[in-house]
mmCIF file of C-alpha atoms in Angstrom:
data_model
loop_
_atom_site.group_PDB
_atom_site.id
_atom_site.type_symbol
_atom_site.label_atom_id
_atom_site.label_comp_id
_atom_site.label_asym_id
_atom_site.label_seq_id
_atom_site.Cartn_x
_atom_site.Cartn_y
_atom_site.Cartn_z
ATOM 1 C CA UNK O 278 -112.136 -6.199 -71.415
ATOM 2 C CA UNK O 279 -115.650 -6.373 -69.757
ATOM 3 C CA UNK O 280 -114.926 -9.928 -68.621
ATOM 4 C CA UNK O 281 -111.524 -8.909 -67.201
ATOM 5 C CA UNK O 282 -113.208 -6.045 -65.270
ATOM 6 C CA UNK O 283 -115.792 -8.455 -63.893
ATOM 7 C CA UNK O 284 -113.055 -10.843 -62.781
ATOM 8 C CA UNK O 285 -111.074 -8.108 -61.016
ATOM 9 C CA UNK O 286 -114.157 -7.013 -59.110
ATOM 10 C CA UNK O 287 -114.545 -10.509 -57.738
ATOM 11 C CA UNK O 288 -111.088 -11.820 -57.226
ATOM 12 C CA UNK O 289 -108.793 -8.919 -56.401
ATOM 13 C CA UNK O 290 -109.125 -9.188 -52.585
ATOM 14 C CA UNK O 291 -108.817 -13.018 -52.504
ATOM 15 C CA UNK O 292 -105.924 -13.062 -54.946
ATOM 16 C CA UNK O 293 -104.136 -10.486 -52.882
ATOM 17 C CA UNK O 294 -104.666 -12.735 -49.854
ATOM 18 C CA UNK O 295 -103.258 -15.723 -51.834
ATOM 19 C CA UNK O 296 -100.271 -13.658 -52.930
ATOM 20 C CA UNK O 297 -99.609 -12.651 -49.338
ATOM 21 C CA UNK O 298 -99.833 -16.265 -48.214
ATOM 22 C CA UNK O 299 -97.391 -17.366 -50.911
ATOM 23 C CA UNK O 300 -95.061 -14.457 -50.076
ATOM 24 C CA UNK O 301 -94.847 -15.504 -46.454
ATOM 25 C CA UNK O 302 -94.229 -19.071 -47.376
ATOM 26 C CA UNK O 303 -91.528 -18.618 -49.968
ATOM 27 C CA UNK O 304 -89.641 -15.474 -48.934
ATOM 28 C CA UNK O 305 -87.589 -16.929 -46.112
ATOM 29 C CA UNK O 306 -89.476 -15.249 -43.201
ATOM 30 C CA UNK O 307 -88.687 -17.133 -39.944
ATOM 31 C CA UNK O 308 -91.428 -19.353 -38.457
ATOM 32 C CA UNK O 309 -91.345 -17.346 -35.247
ATOM 33 C CA UNK O 310 -92.330 -14.172 -37.056
ATOM 34 C CA UNK O 311 -95.054 -15.975 -39.004
ATOM 35 C CA UNK O 312 -96.486 -17.371 -35.737
ATOM 36 C CA UNK O 313 -96.399 -13.858 -34.236
ATOM 37 C CA UNK O 314 -98.174 -12.474 -37.296
ATOM 38 C CA UNK O 315 -100.831 -15.207 -37.092
ATOM 39 C CA UNK O 316 -101.455 -14.473 -33.421
ATOM 40 C CA UNK O 317 -101.902 -10.762 -34.069
ATOM 41 C CA UNK O 318 -104.460 -11.468 -36.873
ATOM 42 C CA UNK O 319 -106.364 -13.917 -34.628
ATOM 43 C CA UNK O 320 -106.469 -11.381 -31.790
ATOM 44 C CA UNK O 321 -107.616 -8.665 -34.189
ATOM 45 C CA UNK O 322 -110.369 -10.872 -35.558
ATOM 46 C CA UNK O 323 -111.654 -11.713 -32.055
ATOM 47 C CA UNK O 324 -111.627 -8.074 -30.896
ATOM 48 C CA UNK O 325 -113.259 -6.794 -34.117
ATOM 49 C CA UNK O 326 -116.028 -9.342 -33.658
ATOM 50 C CA UNK O 327 -116.551 -8.222 -30.043
ATOM 51 C CA UNK O 328 -116.711 -4.602 -31.182
ATOM 52 C CA UNK O 329 -119.239 -5.317 -33.919
ATOM 53 C CA UNK O 330 -121.383 -7.226 -31.458
ATOM 54 C CA UNK O 331 -121.363 -4.284 -29.044
ATOM 55 C CA UNK O 332 -122.170 -1.779 -31.819
ATOM 56 C CA UNK O 333 -124.971 -4.077 -33.012
ATOM 57 C CA UNK O 334 -126.719 -3.586 -29.627
ATOM 58 C CA UNK O 335 -127.202 0.113 -30.437
ATOM 59 C CA UNK O 336 -128.971 1.615 -27.442
ATOM 60 C CA UNK O 337 -127.868 -1.214 -25.124
ATOM 61 C CA UNK O 338 -124.245 -0.966 -26.178
ATOM 62 C CA UNK O 339 -121.570 -0.428 -23.532
ATOM 63 C CA UNK O 340 -119.806 2.799 -24.572
ATOM 64 C CA UNK O 341 -116.807 2.201 -22.260
ATOM 65 C CA UNK O 342 -116.300 -1.266 -23.642
ATOM 66 C CA UNK O 343 -116.529 0.021 -27.201
ATOM 67 C CA UNK O 344 -113.824 2.616 -26.475
ATOM 68 C CA UNK O 345 -111.596 -0.084 -24.898
ATOM 69 C CA UNK O 346 -112.039 -2.432 -27.802
ATOM 70 C CA UNK O 347 -111.377 0.383 -30.328
ATOM 71 C CA UNK O 348 -108.155 1.205 -28.508
ATOM 72 C CA UNK O 349 -107.021 -2.439 -28.666
ATOM 73 C CA UNK O 350 -107.783 -2.579 -32.357
ATOM 74 C CA UNK O 351 -105.812 0.601 -32.963
ATOM 75 C CA UNK O 352 -102.820 -0.834 -31.019
ATOM 76 C CA UNK O 353 -102.884 -4.201 -32.715
ATOM 77 C CA UNK O 354 -103.285 -2.717 -36.160
ATOM 78 C CA UNK O 355 -100.199 -0.568 -35.609
ATOM 79 C CA UNK O 356 -98.264 -3.666 -34.523
ATOM 80 C CA UNK O 357 -99.498 -5.595 -37.572
ATOM 81 C CA UNK O 358 -98.573 -2.792 -39.967
ATOM 82 C CA UNK O 359 -95.119 -2.464 -38.428
ATOM 83 C CA UNK O 360 -94.588 -6.212 -38.799
ATOM 84 C CA UNK O 361 -95.622 -6.206 -42.498
ATOM 85 C CA UNK O 362 -93.253 -3.252 -43.032
ATOM 86 C CA UNK O 363 -90.476 -5.266 -41.482
ATOM 87 C CA UNK O 364 -91.284 -8.138 -43.859
ATOM 88 C CA UNK O 365 -91.014 -5.796 -46.829
ATOM 89 C CA UNK O 366 -87.784 -4.197 -45.619
ATOM 90 C CA UNK O 367 -85.963 -7.341 -44.518
ATOM 91 C CA UNK O 368 -87.214 -9.882 -47.007
ATOM 92 C CA UNK O 369 -87.179 -8.485 -50.641
ATOM 93 C CA UNK O 370 -88.759 -11.603 -52.065
ATOM 94 C CA UNK O 371 -91.873 -10.977 -49.910
ATOM 95 C CA UNK O 372 -92.307 -7.521 -51.480
ATOM 96 C CA UNK O 373 -91.974 -8.877 -54.996
ATOM 97 C CA UNK O 374 -94.471 -11.645 -54.457
ATOM 98 C CA UNK O 375 -97.143 -9.680 -52.629
ATOM 99 C CA UNK O 376 -97.312 -6.928 -55.181
ATOM 100 C CA UNK O 377 -97.237 -9.187 -58.235
ATOM 101 C CA UNK O 378 -99.865 -8.134 -60.764
ATOM 102 C CA UNK O 379 -102.341 -10.925 -61.571
ATOM 103 C CA UNK O 380 -104.313 -10.919 -64.801
ATOM 104 C CA UNK O 381 -106.295 -13.793 -66.213
ATOM 105 C CA UNK O 382 -105.765 -15.044 -69.733
ATOM 106 C CA UNK O 383 -108.752 -16.465 -71.618
ATOM 107 C CA UNK O 384 -106.345 -18.813 -73.395
ATOM 108 C CA UNK O 385 -104.969 -20.035 -70.106
ATOM 109 C CA UNK O 386 -108.561 -20.466 -68.848
ATOM 110 C CA UNK O 387 -109.592 -22.530 -71.825
ATOM 111 C CA UNK O 388 -106.491 -24.684 -71.750
ATOM 112 C CA UNK O 389 -106.696 -25.450 -68.058
ATOM 113 C CA UNK O 390 -110.328 -25.340 -66.978
ATOM 114 C CA UNK O 391 -112.461 -25.911 -70.035
ATOM 115 C CA UNK O 392 -112.962 -28.560 -72.676
ATOM 116 C CA UNK O 393 -115.490 -29.263 -75.370
ATOM 117 C CA UNK O 394 -118.065 -30.396 -72.803
ATOM 118 C CA UNK O 395 -117.342 -27.789 -70.107
ATOM 119 C CA UNK O 396 -118.171 -24.138 -70.130
ATOM 120 C CA UNK O 397 -117.931 -21.216 -67.725
ATOM 121 C CA UNK O 398 -120.715 -18.687 -67.076
ATOM 122 C CA UNK O 399 -119.829 -15.559 -65.176
ATOM 123 C CA UNK O 400 -122.360 -12.895 -64.119
ATOM 124 C CA UNK O 401 -121.686 -9.236 -63.473
ATOM 125 C CA UNK O 402 -124.459 -7.041 -61.978
ATOM 126 C CA UNK O 403 -124.258 -3.420 -63.163
ATOM 127 C CA UNK O 404 -126.376 -0.426 -62.246
ATOM 128 C CA UNK O 405 -128.995 -1.022 -64.982
ATOM 129 C CA UNK O 406 -128.179 -4.387 -66.540
ATOM 130 C CA UNK O 407 -126.849 -7.835 -65.754
ATOM 131 C CA UNK O 408 -124.114 -9.110 -67.974
ATOM 132 C CA UNK O 409 -123.449 -12.817 -68.426
ATOM 133 C CA UNK O 410 -120.218 -14.048 -70.030
ATOM 134 C CA UNK O 411 -120.432 -17.567 -71.469
ATOM 135 C CA UNK O 412 -116.969 -18.972 -72.178
ATOM 136 C CA UNK O 413 -116.363 -22.219 -74.033
ATOM 137 C CA UNK O 414 -113.123 -23.666 -75.292
ATOM 138 C CA UNK O 415 -113.840 -22.001 -78.658
ATOM 139 C CA UNK O 416 -115.267 -18.539 -77.914
ATOM 140 C CA UNK O 417 -116.835 -16.090 -75.507
ATOM 141 C CA UNK O 418 -120.347 -14.614 -75.744
ATOM 142 C CA UNK O 419 -121.810 -11.760 -73.791
ATOM 143 C CA UNK O 420 -125.512 -11.641 -72.888
ATOM 144 C CA UNK O 421 -127.105 -8.429 -71.669
ATOM 145 C CA UNK O 422 -130.018 -9.146 -69.284
ATOM 146 C CA UNK O 423 -132.541 -6.752 -67.863
ATOM 147 C CA UNK O 424 -132.019 -5.907 -64.160
ATOM 148 C CA UNK O 425 -135.479 -4.966 -62.774
ATOM 149 C CA UNK O 426 -136.115 -3.605 -59.295
ATOM 150 C CA UNK O 427 -137.898 -6.793 -58.148
ATOM 151 C CA UNK O 428 -135.207 -9.296 -59.094
ATOM 152 C CA UNK O 429 -133.396 -9.502 -55.831
ATOM 153 C CA UNK O 430 -136.675 -9.890 -53.852
ATOM 154 C CA UNK O 431 -137.689 -12.651 -56.212
ATOM 155 C CA UNK O 432 -134.494 -14.532 -55.568
ATOM 156 C CA UNK O 433 -135.001 -14.256 -51.828
ATOM 157 C CA UNK O 434 -138.645 -15.372 -52.052
ATOM 158 C CA UNK O 435 -137.735 -18.408 -54.164
ATOM 159 C CA UNK O 436 -135.117 -19.392 -51.529
ATOM 160 C CA UNK O 437 -137.755 -19.018 -48.788
ATOM 161 C CA UNK O 438 -140.028 -21.276 -50.780
ATOM 162 C CA UNK O 439 -137.286 -23.956 -50.907
ATOM 163 C CA UNK O 440 -136.119 -24.016 -47.275
ATOM 164 C CA UNK O 441 -139.534 -23.416 -45.799
ATOM 165 C CA UNK O 442 -140.974 -26.161 -48.064
ATOM 166 C CA UNK O 443 -143.601 -23.862 -49.504
ATOM 167 C CA UNK O 444 -144.150 -25.385 -52.878
ATOM 168 C CA UNK O 445 -146.458 -22.708 -54.326
ATOM 169 C CA UNK O 446 -143.983 -19.902 -53.400
ATOM 170 C CA UNK O 447 -141.034 -21.826 -54.869
ATOM 171 C CA UNK O 448 -142.585 -22.705 -58.256
ATOM 172 C CA UNK O 449 -144.171 -19.223 -58.559
ATOM 173 C CA UNK O 450 -140.673 -17.706 -58.831
ATOM 174 C CA UNK O 451 -138.460 -20.544 -60.100
ATOM 175 C CA UNK O 452 -139.698 -20.355 -63.736
ATOM 176 C CA UNK O 453 -139.846 -16.530 -64.102
ATOM 177 C CA UNK O 454 -136.353 -16.301 -62.675
ATOM 178 C CA UNK O 455 -135.128 -18.890 -65.164
ATOM 179 C CA UNK O 456 -136.607 -16.730 -67.994
ATOM 180 C CA UNK O 457 -134.992 -13.570 -66.594
ATOM 181 C CA UNK O 458 -131.430 -14.666 -65.894
ATOM 182 C CA UNK O 459 -130.839 -17.967 -67.709
ATOM 183 C CA UNK O 460 -133.113 -18.618 -70.717
ATOM 184 C CA UNK O 461 -130.903 -16.901 -73.355
ATOM 185 C CA UNK O 462 -127.872 -18.778 -72.109
ATOM 186 C CA UNK O 463 -129.867 -22.020 -71.959
ATOM 187 C CA UNK O 464 -130.924 -21.545 -75.601
ATOM 188 C CA UNK O 465 -127.310 -21.226 -76.599
ATOM 189 C CA UNK O 466 -126.228 -24.231 -74.499
ATOM 190 C CA UNK O 467 -128.776 -26.500 -76.181
ATOM 191 C CA UNK O 468 -127.029 -25.896 -79.510
ATOM 192 C CA UNK O 469 -123.544 -26.512 -78.116
ATOM 193 C CA UNK O 470 -121.576 -29.489 -76.753
ATOM 194 C CA UNK O 471 -121.500 -28.056 -73.242
ATOM 195 C CA UNK O 472 -122.836 -30.555 -70.660
ATOM 196 C CA UNK O 473 -121.036 -29.202 -67.572
ATOM 197 C CA UNK O 474 -121.281 -25.589 -66.549
ATOM 198 C CA UNK O 475 -119.234 -23.677 -63.963
ATOM 199 C CA UNK O 476 -121.282 -20.701 -62.738
ATOM 200 C CA UNK O 477 -119.712 -17.659 -61.135
ATOM 201 C CA UNK O 478 -122.544 -15.581 -59.706
ATOM 202 C CA UNK O 479 -122.435 -11.969 -58.525
ATOM 203 C CA UNK O 480 -124.058 -10.066 -55.650
ATOM 204 C CA UNK O 481 -127.505 -11.458 -54.793
ATOM 205 C CA UNK O 482 -127.242 -14.203 -57.405
ATOM 206 C CA UNK O 483 -124.775 -15.818 -54.999
ATOM 207 C CA UNK O 484 -127.879 -16.764 -52.932
ATOM 208 C CA UNK O 485 -129.572 -18.489 -55.853
ATOM 209 C CA UNK O 486 -129.303 -22.311 -56.318
ATOM 210 C CA UNK O 487 -129.347 -22.327 -60.108
ATOM 211 C CA UNK O 488 -129.980 -26.128 -60.146
ATOM 212 C CA UNK O 489 -133.516 -25.511 -58.814
ATOM 213 C CA UNK O 490 -134.607 -23.076 -61.457
ATOM 214 C CA UNK O 491 -137.426 -24.484 -63.560
ATOM 215 C CA UNK O 492 -137.174 -24.698 -67.308
ATOM 216 C CA UNK O 493 -140.903 -24.981 -67.739
ATOM 217 C CA UNK O 494 -144.031 -23.633 -66.015
ATOM 218 C CA UNK O 495 -145.351 -25.597 -63.035
ATOM 219 C CA UNK O 496 -148.838 -25.236 -61.474
ATOM 220 C CA UNK O 497 -148.438 -23.852 -57.899
ATOM 221 C CA UNK O 498 -151.613 -25.633 -56.880
ATOM 222 C CA UNK O 499 -150.506 -29.131 -57.883
ATOM 223 C CA UNK O 500 -147.550 -30.111 -55.713
ATOM 224 C CA UNK O 501 -145.264 -32.551 -57.520
ATOM 225 C CA UNK O 502 -141.603 -32.104 -56.683
ATOM 226 C CA UNK O 503 -140.615 -35.377 -58.365
ATOM 227 C CA UNK O 504 -141.648 -34.373 -61.927
ATOM 228 C CA UNK O 505 -140.582 -30.771 -62.005
ATOM 229 C CA UNK O 506 -138.296 -29.699 -64.846
ATOM 230 C CA UNK O 507 -135.309 -28.653 -62.796
ATOM 231 C CA UNK O 508 -132.390 -27.044 -64.592
ATOM 232 C CA UNK O 509 -130.070 -29.677 -63.094
ATOM 233 C CA UNK O 510 -131.861 -32.275 -65.259
ATOM 234 C CA UNK O 511 -130.603 -30.491 -68.308
ATOM 235 C CA UNK O 512 -126.988 -29.575 -67.380
ATOM 236 C CA UNK O 513 -124.453 -30.358 -64.667
ATOM 237 C CA UNK O 514 -123.667 -27.332 -62.563
ATOM 238 C CA UNK O 515 -120.697 -26.401 -60.400
ATOM 239 C CA UNK O 516 -119.817 -23.079 -58.799
ATOM 240 C CA UNK O 517 -116.795 -20.844 -58.413
ATOM 241 C CA UNK O 518 -116.100 -17.501 -56.794
ATOM 242 C CA UNK O 519 -114.018 -16.239 -59.727
ATOM 243 C CA UNK O 520 -112.374 -17.705 -62.775
ATOM 244 C CA UNK O 521 -108.992 -16.425 -61.645
ATOM 245 C CA UNK O 522 -109.344 -18.298 -58.266
ATOM 246 C CA UNK O 523 -110.428 -21.464 -60.054
ATOM 247 C CA UNK O 524 -107.398 -21.239 -62.243
ATOM 248 C CA UNK O 525 -105.187 -20.591 -59.228
ATOM 249 C CA UNK O 526 -106.495 -23.680 -57.480
ATOM 250 C CA UNK O 527 -106.129 -25.823 -60.642
ATOM 251 C CA UNK O 528 -102.467 -24.781 -61.070
ATOM 252 C CA UNK O 529 -101.624 -25.195 -57.394
ATOM 253 C CA UNK O 530 -99.565 -28.330 -56.760
ATOM 254 C CA UNK O 531 -101.829 -30.670 -54.829
ATOM 255 C CA UNK O 532 -100.439 -32.311 -51.673
ATOM 256 C CA UNK O 533 -102.766 -34.943 -50.392
ATOM 257 C CA UNK O 534 -103.425 -34.509 -46.647
ATOM 258 C CA UNK O 535 -102.325 -37.337 -44.349
ATOM 259 C CA UNK O 536 -105.871 -37.950 -43.040
ATOM 260 C CA UNK O 537 -109.077 -38.561 -44.993
ATOM 261 C CA UNK O 538 -112.313 -37.455 -43.367
ATOM 262 C CA UNK O 539 -113.373 -35.336 -40.411
ATOM 263 C CA UNK O 540 -116.971 -34.430 -39.499
ATOM 264 C CA UNK O 541 -118.815 -32.361 -36.858
ATOM 265 C CA UNK O 542 -122.394 -32.705 -35.626
ATOM 266 C CA UNK O 543 -123.220 -30.753 -32.421
ATOM 267 C CA UNK O 544 -126.830 -32.146 -32.596
ATOM 268 C CA UNK O 545 -128.148 -30.191 -29.601
ATOM 269 C CA UNK O 546 -127.949 -26.451 -29.059
ATOM 270 C CA UNK O 547 -128.410 -24.569 -25.762
ATOM 271 C CA UNK O 548 -130.208 -21.411 -26.923
ATOM 272 C CA UNK O 549 -128.941 -19.408 -23.942
ATOM 273 C CA UNK O 550 -125.273 -20.047 -24.842
ATOM 274 C CA UNK O 551 -125.470 -18.159 -28.141
ATOM 275 C CA UNK O 552 -125.693 -14.380 -28.374
ATOM 276 C CA UNK O 553 -127.022 -14.220 -31.948
ATOM 277 C CA UNK O 554 -129.875 -11.806 -32.675
ATOM 278 C CA UNK O 555 -130.844 -13.556 -35.901
ATOM 279 C CA UNK O 556 -131.494 -16.865 -34.061
ATOM 280 C CA UNK O 557 -134.334 -16.623 -31.626
ATOM 281 C CA UNK O 558 -134.723 -20.364 -31.347
ATOM 282 C CA UNK O 559 -132.239 -23.036 -32.381
ATOM 283 C CA UNK O 560 -133.816 -26.448 -32.998
ATOM 284 C CA UNK O 561 -132.034 -29.735 -32.471
ATOM 285 C CA UNK O 562 -130.707 -31.672 -35.389
ATOM 286 C CA UNK O 563 -131.057 -35.291 -34.216
ATOM 287 C CA UNK O 564 -130.500 -36.860 -37.629
ATOM 288 C CA UNK O 565 -127.083 -35.241 -38.135
ATOM 289 C CA UNK O 566 -125.328 -37.760 -35.835
ATOM 290 C CA UNK O 567 -126.417 -40.663 -38.087
ATOM 291 C CA UNK O 568 -125.675 -38.508 -41.150
ATOM 292 C CA UNK O 569 -121.965 -38.140 -40.385
ATOM 293 C CA UNK O 570 -121.799 -41.741 -39.141
ATOM 294 C CA UNK O 571 -123.150 -42.955 -42.535
ATOM 295 C CA UNK O 572 -120.521 -40.928 -44.358
ATOM 296 C CA UNK O 573 -117.869 -42.167 -41.949
ATOM 297 C CA UNK O 574 -118.730 -45.719 -43.030
ATOM 298 C CA UNK O 575 -117.425 -44.890 -46.479
ATOM 299 C CA UNK O 576 -113.926 -44.382 -45.169
ATOM 300 C CA UNK O 577 -111.455 -46.582 -43.362
ATOM 301 C CA UNK O 578 -112.187 -46.716 -39.642
ATOM 302 C CA UNK O 579 -108.745 -45.783 -38.384
ATOM 303 C CA UNK O 580 -106.823 -42.713 -37.340
ATOM 304 C CA UNK O 581 -107.271 -41.296 -40.848
ATOM 305 C CA UNK O 582 -110.882 -40.435 -40.205
ATOM 306 C CA UNK O 583 -112.656 -38.863 -37.218
ATOM 307 C CA UNK O 584 -116.149 -37.757 -36.249
ATOM 308 C CA UNK O 585 -117.151 -35.397 -33.437
ATOM 309 C CA UNK O 586 -120.738 -35.287 -32.044
ATOM 310 C CA UNK O 587 -122.471 -33.473 -29.231
ATOM 311 C CA UNK O 588 -120.047 -31.758 -26.807
ATOM 312 C CA UNK O 589 -117.020 -33.077 -28.729
ATOM 313 C CA UNK O 590 -117.997 -30.869 -31.689
ATOM 314 C CA UNK O 591 -116.746 -27.583 -30.241
ATOM 315 C CA UNK O 592 -114.909 -24.720 -31.802
ATOM 316 C CA UNK O 593 -111.513 -25.472 -30.277
ATOM 317 C CA UNK O 594 -110.802 -28.053 -33.002
ATOM 318 C CA UNK O 595 -111.618 -25.562 -35.716
ATOM 319 C CA UNK O 596 -109.175 -23.050 -34.278
ATOM 320 C CA UNK O 597 -106.366 -25.625 -34.203
ATOM 321 C CA UNK O 598 -104.274 -26.790 -37.172
ATOM 322 C CA UNK O 599 -106.071 -30.111 -37.364
ATOM 323 C CA UNK O 600 -108.457 -29.320 -40.216
ATOM 324 C CA UNK O 601 -105.628 -28.771 -42.695
ATOM 325 C CA UNK O 602 -104.625 -32.444 -42.170
ATOM 326 C CA UNK O 603 -107.878 -33.768 -43.631
ATOM 327 C CA UNK O 604 -108.927 -34.205 -47.250
ATOM 328 C CA UNK O 605 -112.664 -33.961 -46.570
ATOM 329 C CA UNK O 606 -114.335 -31.765 -43.968
ATOM 330 C CA UNK O 607 -118.083 -32.202 -43.216
ATOM 331 C CA UNK O 608 -120.267 -29.909 -41.032
ATOM 332 C CA UNK O 609 -123.740 -31.104 -40.097
ATOM 333 C CA UNK O 610 -125.072 -28.125 -38.163
ATOM 334 C CA UNK O 611 -126.856 -24.773 -38.421
ATOM 335 C CA UNK O 612 -125.421 -21.786 -40.280
ATOM 336 C CA UNK O 613 -126.501 -18.168 -40.222
ATOM 337 C CA UNK O 614 -125.832 -15.013 -42.299
ATOM 338 C CA UNK O 615 -125.749 -11.461 -41.143
ATOM 339 C CA UNK O 616 -125.997 -9.412 -44.343
ATOM 340 C CA UNK O 617 -125.380 -6.086 -42.490
ATOM 341 C CA UNK O 618 -122.341 -7.323 -40.603
ATOM 342 C CA UNK O 619 -120.865 -10.377 -42.497
ATOM 343 C CA UNK O 620 -118.246 -10.894 -39.782
ATOM 344 C CA UNK O 621 -121.091 -11.906 -37.468
ATOM 345 C CA UNK O 622 -122.077 -14.766 -39.805
ATOM 346 C CA UNK O 623 -121.021 -18.285 -38.968
ATOM 347 C CA UNK O 624 -121.817 -21.878 -38.204
ATOM 348 C CA UNK O 625 -122.901 -23.257 -34.820
ATOM 349 C CA UNK O 626 -120.712 -25.619 -32.899
ATOM 350 C CA UNK O 627 -121.553 -27.077 -29.457
ATOM 351 C CA UNK O 628 -121.955 -24.240 -27.003
#
């Protein structure tokens, strides 16, 4: 029951979105109405982003513009809700599909996702404890871990140590974090046949690259990345957002896209073109052009693969239907996260 609750807390919104997508596809709604619905959602997303950006300015915000944007959102939301109501009234299959109850079965999970060498580890962060559910093809075990007040800060500091290449900071936290959130599971894994582990993190653990946790102490004053005892040396790690969504993707009939590989590398960034408070200076990424060119060499050089660099790597392609035609999509650029307003997070394209 605890695992089911953890799953619902992670997957309910995304599964609802998948149900909605299926409902629109299989309930006989005309393409013209679906295109109209898609346009309303795109307009809403753009206007909501503009509104958040204005509100984010606080004292420098334009109150008149905020009011205008709010009015537009209200009008579009009413149109969208009326359209969905029309879908429900005119197309009964849509209503049945969109409100279908989804519940995950452990037996289904074991039969489809797991085998004797593959396990699934799902975390759930409660008010006072962290719960870890380790599921194999034979059983499920629950680990209760201590959630102390410093844990989230330690995760952030370890990440800083990695991407700022500060070796002492990284190793100072990588081993203690292993002890806090993974050691009991690791002990169990050593006595099992599990060699591959699917990890489903929760909350701030989503920011933690588990592969880089250290299974043994390392001296912060003796830099030696090569010989560190990384967790990835002990077990293969993959990630998922929820077990239900992994199961959904596994059961979905795969239709191979007609094209193979598409990649984007803006390389240069004009700082004045981006209105992003988190990014005061955006450095060039000169090696990214050769990066995607090297990957491109692995594919056939024909219309099935395409790379875009410099001013060709703009956002217009992302907003078209082209991406769905490719099997592999590669971005070699900067990304940024706004934790307070997630809708303002994104990746940088040219200009």
